[in-house]
GROMACS .gro file of C-alpha atoms in nm:
model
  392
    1UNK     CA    1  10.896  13.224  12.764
    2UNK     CA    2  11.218  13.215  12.570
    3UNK     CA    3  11.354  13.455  12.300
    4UNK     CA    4  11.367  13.161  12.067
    5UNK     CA    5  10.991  13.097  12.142
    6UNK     CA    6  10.939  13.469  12.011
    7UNK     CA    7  11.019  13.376  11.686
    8UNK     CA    8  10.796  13.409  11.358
    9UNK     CA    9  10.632  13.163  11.151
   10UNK     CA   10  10.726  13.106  10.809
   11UNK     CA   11  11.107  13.067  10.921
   12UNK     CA   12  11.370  13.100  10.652
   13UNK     CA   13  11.102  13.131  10.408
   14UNK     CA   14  10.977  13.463  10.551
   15UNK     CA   15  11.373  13.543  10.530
   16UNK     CA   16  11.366  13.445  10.159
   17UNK     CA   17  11.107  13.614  10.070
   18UNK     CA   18  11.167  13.969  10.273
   19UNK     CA   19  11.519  13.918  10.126
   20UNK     CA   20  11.404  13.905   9.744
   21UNK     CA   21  11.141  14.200   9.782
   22UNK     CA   22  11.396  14.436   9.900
   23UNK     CA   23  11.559  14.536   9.571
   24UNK     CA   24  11.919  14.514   9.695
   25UNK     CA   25  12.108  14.455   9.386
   26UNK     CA   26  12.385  14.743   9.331
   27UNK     CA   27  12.323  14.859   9.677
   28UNK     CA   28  12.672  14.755   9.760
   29UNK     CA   29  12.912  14.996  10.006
   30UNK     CA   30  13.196  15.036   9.913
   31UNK     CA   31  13.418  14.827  10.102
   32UNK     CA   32  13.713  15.063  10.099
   33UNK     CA   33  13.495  15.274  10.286
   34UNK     CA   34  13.597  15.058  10.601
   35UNK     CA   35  13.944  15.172  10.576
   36UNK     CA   36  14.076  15.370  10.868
   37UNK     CA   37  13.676  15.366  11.019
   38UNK     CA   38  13.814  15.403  11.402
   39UNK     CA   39  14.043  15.652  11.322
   40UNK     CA   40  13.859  15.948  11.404
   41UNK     CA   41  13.601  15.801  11.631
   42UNK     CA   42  13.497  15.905  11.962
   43UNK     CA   43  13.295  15.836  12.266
   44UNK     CA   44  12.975  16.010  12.275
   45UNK     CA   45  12.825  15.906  12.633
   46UNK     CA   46  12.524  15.680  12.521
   47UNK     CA   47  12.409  15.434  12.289
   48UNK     CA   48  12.076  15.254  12.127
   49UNK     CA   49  12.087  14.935  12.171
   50UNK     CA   50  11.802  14.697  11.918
   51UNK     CA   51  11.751  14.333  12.140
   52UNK     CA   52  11.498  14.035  12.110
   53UNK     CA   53  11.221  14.075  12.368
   54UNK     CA   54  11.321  13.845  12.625
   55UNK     CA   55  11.710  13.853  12.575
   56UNK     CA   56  11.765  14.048  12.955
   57UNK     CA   57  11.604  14.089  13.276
   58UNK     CA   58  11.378  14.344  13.316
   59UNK     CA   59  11.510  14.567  13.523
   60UNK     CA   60  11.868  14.602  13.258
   61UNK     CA   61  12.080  14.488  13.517
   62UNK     CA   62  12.377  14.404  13.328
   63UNK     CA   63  12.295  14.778  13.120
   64UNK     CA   64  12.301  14.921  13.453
   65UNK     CA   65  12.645  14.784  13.548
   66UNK     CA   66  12.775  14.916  13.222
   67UNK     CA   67  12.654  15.245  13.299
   68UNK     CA   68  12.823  15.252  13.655
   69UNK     CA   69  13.133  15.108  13.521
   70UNK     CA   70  13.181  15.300  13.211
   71UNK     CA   71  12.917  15.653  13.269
   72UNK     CA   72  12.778  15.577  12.903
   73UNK     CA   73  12.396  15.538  12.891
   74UNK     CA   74  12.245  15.286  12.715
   75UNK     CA   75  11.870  15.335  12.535
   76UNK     CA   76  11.740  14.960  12.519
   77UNK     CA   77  11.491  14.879  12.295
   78UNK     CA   78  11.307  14.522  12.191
   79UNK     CA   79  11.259  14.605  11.858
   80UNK     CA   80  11.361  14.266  11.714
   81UNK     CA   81  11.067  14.078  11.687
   82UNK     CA   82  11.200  13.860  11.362
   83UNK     CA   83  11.501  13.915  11.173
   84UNK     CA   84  11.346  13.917  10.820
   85UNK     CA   85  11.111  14.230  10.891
   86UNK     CA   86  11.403  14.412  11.101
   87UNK     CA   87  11.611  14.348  10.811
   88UNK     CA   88  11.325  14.481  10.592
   89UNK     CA   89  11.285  14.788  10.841
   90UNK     CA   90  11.685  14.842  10.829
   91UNK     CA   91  11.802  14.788  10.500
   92UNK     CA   92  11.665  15.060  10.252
   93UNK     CA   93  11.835  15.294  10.577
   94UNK     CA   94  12.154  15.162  10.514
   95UNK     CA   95  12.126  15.192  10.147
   96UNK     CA   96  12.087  15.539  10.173
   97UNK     CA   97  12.371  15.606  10.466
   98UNK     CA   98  12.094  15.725  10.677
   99UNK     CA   99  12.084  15.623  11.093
  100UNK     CA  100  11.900  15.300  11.158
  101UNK     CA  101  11.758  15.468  11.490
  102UNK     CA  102  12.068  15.189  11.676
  103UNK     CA  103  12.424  15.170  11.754
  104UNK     CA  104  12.436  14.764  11.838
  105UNK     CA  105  12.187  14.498  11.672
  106UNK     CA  106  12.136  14.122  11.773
  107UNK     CA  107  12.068  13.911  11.493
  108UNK     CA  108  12.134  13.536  11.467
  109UNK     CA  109  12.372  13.405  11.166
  110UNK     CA  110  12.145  13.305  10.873
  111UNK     CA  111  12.048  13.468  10.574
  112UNK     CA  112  11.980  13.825  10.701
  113UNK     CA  113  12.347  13.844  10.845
  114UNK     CA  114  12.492  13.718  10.551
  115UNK     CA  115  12.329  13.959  10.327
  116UNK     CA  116  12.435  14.253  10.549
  117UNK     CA  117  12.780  14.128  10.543
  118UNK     CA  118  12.805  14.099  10.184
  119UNK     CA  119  12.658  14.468  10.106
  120UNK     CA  120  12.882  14.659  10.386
  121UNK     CA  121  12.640  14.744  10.593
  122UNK     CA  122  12.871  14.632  10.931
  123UNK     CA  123  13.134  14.793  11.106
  124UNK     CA  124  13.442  14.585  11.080
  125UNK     CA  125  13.513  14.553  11.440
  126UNK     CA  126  13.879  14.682  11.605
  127UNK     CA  127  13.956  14.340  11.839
  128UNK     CA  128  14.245  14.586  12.009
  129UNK     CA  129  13.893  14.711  12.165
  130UNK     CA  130  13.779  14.341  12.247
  131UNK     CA  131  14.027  14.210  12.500
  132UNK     CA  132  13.768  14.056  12.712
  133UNK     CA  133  13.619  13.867  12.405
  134UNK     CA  134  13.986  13.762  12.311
  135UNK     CA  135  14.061  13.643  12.650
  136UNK     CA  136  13.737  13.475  12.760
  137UNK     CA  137  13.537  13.364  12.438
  138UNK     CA  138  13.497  13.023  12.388
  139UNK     CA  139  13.690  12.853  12.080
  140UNK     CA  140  13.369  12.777  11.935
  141UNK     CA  141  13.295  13.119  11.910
  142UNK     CA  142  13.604  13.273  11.733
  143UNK     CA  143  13.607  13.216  11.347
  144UNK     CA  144  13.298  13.128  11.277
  145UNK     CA  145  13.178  12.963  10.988
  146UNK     CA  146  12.952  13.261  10.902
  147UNK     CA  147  13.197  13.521  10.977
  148UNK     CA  148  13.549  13.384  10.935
  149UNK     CA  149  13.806  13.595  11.190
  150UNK     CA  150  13.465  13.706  11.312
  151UNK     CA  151  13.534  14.043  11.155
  152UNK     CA  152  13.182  14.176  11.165
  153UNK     CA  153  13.058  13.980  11.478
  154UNK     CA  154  13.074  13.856  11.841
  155UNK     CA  155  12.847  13.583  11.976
  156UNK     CA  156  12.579  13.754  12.250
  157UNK     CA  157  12.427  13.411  12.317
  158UNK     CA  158  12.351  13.091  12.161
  159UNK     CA  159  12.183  12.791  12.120
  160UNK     CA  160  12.208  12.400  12.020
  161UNK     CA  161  11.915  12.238  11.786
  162UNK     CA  162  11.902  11.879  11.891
  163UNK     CA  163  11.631  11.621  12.011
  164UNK     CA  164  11.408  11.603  12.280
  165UNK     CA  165  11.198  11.334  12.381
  166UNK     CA  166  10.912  11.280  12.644
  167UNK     CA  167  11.013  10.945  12.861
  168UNK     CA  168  10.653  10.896  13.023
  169UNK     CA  169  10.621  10.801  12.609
  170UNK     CA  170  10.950  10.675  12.471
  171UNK     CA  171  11.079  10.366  12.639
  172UNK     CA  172  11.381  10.411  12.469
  173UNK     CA  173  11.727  10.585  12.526
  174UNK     CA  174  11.705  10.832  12.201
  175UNK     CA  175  12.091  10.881  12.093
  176UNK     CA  176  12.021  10.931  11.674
  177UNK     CA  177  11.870  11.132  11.400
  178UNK     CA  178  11.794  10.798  11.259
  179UNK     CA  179  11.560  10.777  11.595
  180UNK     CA  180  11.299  11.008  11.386
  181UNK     CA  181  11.230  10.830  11.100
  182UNK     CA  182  11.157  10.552  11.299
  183UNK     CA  183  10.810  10.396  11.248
  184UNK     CA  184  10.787  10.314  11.593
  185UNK     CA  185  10.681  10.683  11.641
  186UNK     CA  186  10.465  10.710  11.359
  187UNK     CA  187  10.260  11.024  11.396
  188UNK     CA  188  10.433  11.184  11.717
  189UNK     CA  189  10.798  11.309  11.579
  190UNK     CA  190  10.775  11.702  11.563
  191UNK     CA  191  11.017  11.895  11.338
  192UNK     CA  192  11.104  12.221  11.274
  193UNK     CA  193  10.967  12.441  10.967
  194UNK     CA  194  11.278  12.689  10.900
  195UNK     CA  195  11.463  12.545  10.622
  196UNK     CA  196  11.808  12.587  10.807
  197UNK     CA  197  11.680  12.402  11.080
  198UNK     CA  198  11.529  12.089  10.928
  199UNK     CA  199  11.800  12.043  10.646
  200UNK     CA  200  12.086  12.019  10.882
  201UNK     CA  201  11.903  11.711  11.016
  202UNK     CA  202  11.830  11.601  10.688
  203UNK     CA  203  12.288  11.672  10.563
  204UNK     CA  204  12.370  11.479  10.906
  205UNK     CA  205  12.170  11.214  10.862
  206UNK     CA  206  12.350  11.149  10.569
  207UNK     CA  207  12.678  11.215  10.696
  208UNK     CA  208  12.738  11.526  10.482
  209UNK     CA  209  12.891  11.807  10.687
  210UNK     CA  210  12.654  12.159  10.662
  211UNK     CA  211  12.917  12.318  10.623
  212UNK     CA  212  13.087  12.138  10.288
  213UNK     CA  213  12.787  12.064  10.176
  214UNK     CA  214  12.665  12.144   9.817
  215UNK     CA  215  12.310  12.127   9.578
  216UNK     CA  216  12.337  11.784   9.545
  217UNK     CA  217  12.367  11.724   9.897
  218UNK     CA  218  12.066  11.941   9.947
  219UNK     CA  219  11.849  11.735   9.692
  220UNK     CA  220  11.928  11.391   9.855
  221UNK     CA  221  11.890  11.565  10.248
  222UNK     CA  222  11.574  11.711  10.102
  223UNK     CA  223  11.460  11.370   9.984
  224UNK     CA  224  11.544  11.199  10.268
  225UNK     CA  225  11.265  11.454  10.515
  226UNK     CA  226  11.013  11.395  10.220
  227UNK     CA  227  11.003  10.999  10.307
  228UNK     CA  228  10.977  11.073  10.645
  229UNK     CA  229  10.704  11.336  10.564
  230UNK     CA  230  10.558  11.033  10.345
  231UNK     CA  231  10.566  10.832  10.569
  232UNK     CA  232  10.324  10.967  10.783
  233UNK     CA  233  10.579  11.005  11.098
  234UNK     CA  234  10.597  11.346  11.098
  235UNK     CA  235  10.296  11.519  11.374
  236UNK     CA  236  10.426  11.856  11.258
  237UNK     CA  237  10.657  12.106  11.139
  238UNK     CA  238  10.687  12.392  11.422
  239UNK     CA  239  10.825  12.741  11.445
  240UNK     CA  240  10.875  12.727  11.814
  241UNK     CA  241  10.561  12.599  11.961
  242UNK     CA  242  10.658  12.214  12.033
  243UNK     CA  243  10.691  12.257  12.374
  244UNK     CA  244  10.340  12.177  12.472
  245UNK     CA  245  10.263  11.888  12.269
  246UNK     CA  246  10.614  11.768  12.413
  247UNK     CA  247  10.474  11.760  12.748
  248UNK     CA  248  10.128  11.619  12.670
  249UNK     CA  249  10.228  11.337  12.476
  250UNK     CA  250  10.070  11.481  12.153
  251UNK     CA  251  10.431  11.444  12.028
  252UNK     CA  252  10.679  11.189  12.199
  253UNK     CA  253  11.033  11.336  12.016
  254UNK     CA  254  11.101  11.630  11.874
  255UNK     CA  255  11.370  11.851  11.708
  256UNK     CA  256  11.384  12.155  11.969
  257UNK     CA  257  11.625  12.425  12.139
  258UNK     CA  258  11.808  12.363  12.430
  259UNK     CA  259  11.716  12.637  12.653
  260UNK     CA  260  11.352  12.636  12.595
  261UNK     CA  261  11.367  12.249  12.722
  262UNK     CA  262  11.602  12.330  12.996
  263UNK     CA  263  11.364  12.618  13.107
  264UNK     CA  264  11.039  12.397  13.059
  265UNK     CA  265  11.210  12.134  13.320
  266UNK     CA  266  11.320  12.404  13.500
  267UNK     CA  267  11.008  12.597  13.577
  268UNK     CA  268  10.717  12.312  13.538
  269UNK     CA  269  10.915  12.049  13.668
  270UNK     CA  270  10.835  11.828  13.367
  271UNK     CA  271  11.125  11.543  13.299
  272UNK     CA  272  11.180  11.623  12.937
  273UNK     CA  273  11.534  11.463  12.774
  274UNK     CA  274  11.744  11.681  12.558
  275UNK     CA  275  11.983  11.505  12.360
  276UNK     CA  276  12.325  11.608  12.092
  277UNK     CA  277  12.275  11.289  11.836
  278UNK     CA  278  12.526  11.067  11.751
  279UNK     CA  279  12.562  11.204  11.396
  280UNK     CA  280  12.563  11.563  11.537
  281UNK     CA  281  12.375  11.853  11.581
  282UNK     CA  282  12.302  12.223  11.530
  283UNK     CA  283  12.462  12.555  11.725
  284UNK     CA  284  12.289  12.831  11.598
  285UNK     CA  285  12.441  13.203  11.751
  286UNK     CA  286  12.254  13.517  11.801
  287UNK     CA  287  12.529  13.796  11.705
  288UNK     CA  288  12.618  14.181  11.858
  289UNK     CA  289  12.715  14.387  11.564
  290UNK     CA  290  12.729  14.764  11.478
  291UNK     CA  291  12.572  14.909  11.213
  292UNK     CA  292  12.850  15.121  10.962
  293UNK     CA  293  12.576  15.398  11.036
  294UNK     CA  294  12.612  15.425  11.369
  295UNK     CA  295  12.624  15.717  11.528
  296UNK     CA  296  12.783  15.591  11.859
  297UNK     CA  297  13.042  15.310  11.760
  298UNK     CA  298  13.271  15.339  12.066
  299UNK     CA  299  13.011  15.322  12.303
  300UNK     CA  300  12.893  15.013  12.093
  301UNK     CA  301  13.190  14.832  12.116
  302UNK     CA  302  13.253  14.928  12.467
  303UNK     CA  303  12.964  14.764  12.527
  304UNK     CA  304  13.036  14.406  12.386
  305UNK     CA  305  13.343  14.405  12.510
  306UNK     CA  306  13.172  14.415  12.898
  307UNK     CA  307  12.909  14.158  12.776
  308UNK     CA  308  13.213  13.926  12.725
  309UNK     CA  309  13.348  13.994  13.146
  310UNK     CA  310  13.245  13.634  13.306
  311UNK     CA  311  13.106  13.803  13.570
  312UNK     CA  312  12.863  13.992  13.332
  313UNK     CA  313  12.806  13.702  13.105
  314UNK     CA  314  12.711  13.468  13.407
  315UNK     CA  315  12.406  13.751  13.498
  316UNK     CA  316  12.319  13.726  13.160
  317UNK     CA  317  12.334  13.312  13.135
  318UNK     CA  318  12.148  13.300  13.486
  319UNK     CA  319  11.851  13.481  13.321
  320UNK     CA  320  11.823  13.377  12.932
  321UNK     CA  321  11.907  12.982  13.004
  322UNK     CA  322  12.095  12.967  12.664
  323UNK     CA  323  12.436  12.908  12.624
  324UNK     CA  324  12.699  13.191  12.699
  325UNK     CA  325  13.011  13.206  12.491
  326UNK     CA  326  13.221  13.251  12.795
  327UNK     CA  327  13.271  12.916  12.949
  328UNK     CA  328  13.438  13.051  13.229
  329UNK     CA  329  13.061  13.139  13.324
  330UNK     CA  330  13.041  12.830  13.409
  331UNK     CA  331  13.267  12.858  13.699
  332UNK     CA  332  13.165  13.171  13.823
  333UNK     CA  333  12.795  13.055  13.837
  334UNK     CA  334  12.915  12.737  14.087
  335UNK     CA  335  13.090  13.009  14.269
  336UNK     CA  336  12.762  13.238  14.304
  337UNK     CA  337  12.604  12.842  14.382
  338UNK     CA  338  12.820  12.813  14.651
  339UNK     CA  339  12.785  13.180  14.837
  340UNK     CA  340  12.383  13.093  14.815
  341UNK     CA  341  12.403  12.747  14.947
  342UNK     CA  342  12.078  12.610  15.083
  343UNK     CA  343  11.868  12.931  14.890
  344UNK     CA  344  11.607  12.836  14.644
  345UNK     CA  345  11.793  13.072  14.435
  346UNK     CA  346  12.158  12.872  14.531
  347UNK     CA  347  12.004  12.545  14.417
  348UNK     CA  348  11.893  12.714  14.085
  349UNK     CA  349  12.231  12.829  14.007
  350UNK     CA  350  12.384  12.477  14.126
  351UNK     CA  351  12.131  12.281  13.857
  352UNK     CA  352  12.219  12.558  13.566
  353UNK     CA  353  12.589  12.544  13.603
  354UNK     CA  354  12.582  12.154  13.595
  355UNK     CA  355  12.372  12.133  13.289
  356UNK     CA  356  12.478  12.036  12.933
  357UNK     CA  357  12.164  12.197  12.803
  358UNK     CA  358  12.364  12.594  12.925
  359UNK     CA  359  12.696  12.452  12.918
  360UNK     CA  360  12.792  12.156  12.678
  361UNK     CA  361  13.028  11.949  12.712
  362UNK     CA  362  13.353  11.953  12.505
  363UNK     CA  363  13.218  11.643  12.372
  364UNK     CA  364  12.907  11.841  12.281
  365UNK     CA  365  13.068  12.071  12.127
  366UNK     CA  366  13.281  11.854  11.870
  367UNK     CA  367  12.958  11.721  11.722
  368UNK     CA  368  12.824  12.098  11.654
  369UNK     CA  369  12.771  12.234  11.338
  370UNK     CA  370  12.678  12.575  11.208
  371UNK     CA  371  12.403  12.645  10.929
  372UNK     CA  372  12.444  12.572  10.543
  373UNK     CA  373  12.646  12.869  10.531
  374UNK     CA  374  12.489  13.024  10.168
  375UNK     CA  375  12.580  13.250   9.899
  376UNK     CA  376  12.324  13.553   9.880
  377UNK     CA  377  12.241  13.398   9.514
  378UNK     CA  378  12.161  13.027   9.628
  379UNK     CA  379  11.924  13.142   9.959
  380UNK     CA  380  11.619  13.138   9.787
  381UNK     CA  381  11.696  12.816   9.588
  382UNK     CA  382  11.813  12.673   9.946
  383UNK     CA  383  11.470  12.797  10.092
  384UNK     CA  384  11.226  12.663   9.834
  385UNK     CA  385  11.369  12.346   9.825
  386UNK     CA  386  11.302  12.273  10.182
  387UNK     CA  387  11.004  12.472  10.270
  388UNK     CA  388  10.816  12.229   9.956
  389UNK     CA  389  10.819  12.001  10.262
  390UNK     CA  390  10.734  12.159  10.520
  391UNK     CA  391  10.471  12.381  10.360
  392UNK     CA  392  10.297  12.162  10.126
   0.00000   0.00000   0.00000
């Protein structure tokens, strides 16, 4: 099991949705209540920490390290279970100025970050308290797209969309987008049901960057899934449950997450193919950020900054199988490779540090692309539009 196979059904929809019920309008903070926010802070000795299930080892190890570095306590809870209902569970808080019950949140960039961005609701972070993120984060994970100067946000782990394909089926090097609307596989392509997902593939198909892409581009990517839909090629759409019919040849390709393939080869020694496409692919980032609420901001930050130590961030890759923003990682897990050489546990580490799927390539990473990155007025519009195919 992966985080990403944690998450809901219903996708971006469910966002939508939990987004419009919550009554937000004129809930704004005032942002000139950020001024001067670290000026009279101070470190309290402990922190609450919300997480995915599934985003650290069981026994905290990296938490406990913290604690034995820095003496600050850290309450770790799994209380993220989908980021539409924790947003729904947070927000009305924050409206108020009451505690969320956390210090440090994980949520992944979409429209529940962008929503708590625009209202206030996050501590813009002090970077003179980041050194380790400003010495070892990777370039792809400084000004992002969804938070420019990454004000609000660091990177805890991430992820690339792409395709996967089962070889026992396809006979075929897969290398494009184009490769699933192919009639070849009529009836065994698998893609994915949130709206942010699916309509990236459907803007790079058509050579439209996410990023600079507008409503018309939206219309013709959204056309352009409807005749595959049409067309009968489509199996399914999927929330994060493709992995199985992957491997049992109920689908032979598939839009799917890197690490849950990487893990599935890993641990069932299945032969699956993971591939960035030719016309490019998704990175999609699971975010530390602080609540302006908190009631233990220090600690908080404290806290990401030792995330972002290589040696930390390696313990962290070694379990999750997702990609780490510190590329140095990389050589510090072919270091802990080396030291375990001949151990089951040595070869384990050798395979991870020498994948693509944990650490791409540079070449990988040039044909990466963020979400649609959306205005809070255009998400449902966004939403509908795509979710009329996948849905109907």
């Amino acid at each position: 099991m992966t985080r990403r196979r944690t998450l809901q059904a219903g996708g971006a929809a469910a966002a939508a949705l939990a987004l419009s019920a919550c009554g937000v309008g004129g809930q704004q903070r005032d942002p000139a209540a950020s001024e001067d926010y670290w000026a009279d802070k101070e470190q309290t000795g402990s922190l609450r920490f919300a997480n995915w299930p599934l985003y650290m080892d069981s026994e905290r190890t990296q938490l406990q390290q913290f604690t034995e570095s820095t003496g600050i306590e850290v309450d770790y809870k799994e209380d993220v279970q989908e980021a539409a209902s924790f947003f729904g569970q947070i927000q009305p808080r924050l409206a108020n100025g009451d505690d969320t019950g956390y210090d440090l949140m994980v949520l992944p960039n979409g429209f529940e970050l962008a929503k708590l961005i625009e209202l206030g609701y996050l501590v813009q972070l002090d970077h003179t308290r980041l050194p380790n993120y400003a010495e070892y984060a990777g370039e792809s994970y400084k000004n992002t797209a969804y938070d420019p100067g990454n004000q609000f946000t660091v990177p805890y782990t991430s992820g690339i969309t792409g395709i996967a394909y089962n070889p026992e089926y396809v006979d075929r090097e897969i290398t494009s987008i184009a490769d699933l609307w192919d009639p070849e596989f009529e009836g065994k392509v698998g893609m994915m049901g949130d709206a942010q997902e699916i309509a990236n593939f459907g803007l790079l198909l058509n050579g439209v960057n996410p990023a600079d892409s507008t409503l018309e581009d939206w219309e013709a990517a959204a056309e352009k899934l409807r005749e595959q839909r049409d067309a009968g090629i489509v199996r399914a759409y999927y929330d994060q449950d493709f992995i199985q019919p992957l491997t049992n040849g109920d689908l032979w390709m598939t839009m799917a997450w890197s690490g849950d393939i990487y893990q599935q080869n890993a641990e069932e020694g299945t032969n699956l193919k993971f591939v960035v496409p030719d016309e490019g692919a998704t990175l999609w980032t699971d975010n530390l950020m602080i609540p302006y609420t908190s009631q233990a901001p220090v600690d908080a930050i404290e806290l990401m900054n030792f995330l972002y130590d290589p040696e930390i961030a390696t313990g962290l890759t070694e379990y999750i199988a997702y990609i780490t923003p510190v590329p140095h990682a990389q050589e510090v897990m072919a270091e802990w490779a080396d030291a375990e050489d001949g151990s089951e546990r040595g070869e384990a580490l050798r395979e991870m540090s020498e994948s693509s799927l944990v650490f791409p390539t540079e070449g990988d990473y040039q044909k990466l692309h963020n979400y649609v990155n959306l205005e809070a007025d255009a998400q449902d519009q966004f939403a509908s539009l795509f979710h009329e195919i996948t849905q109907s």
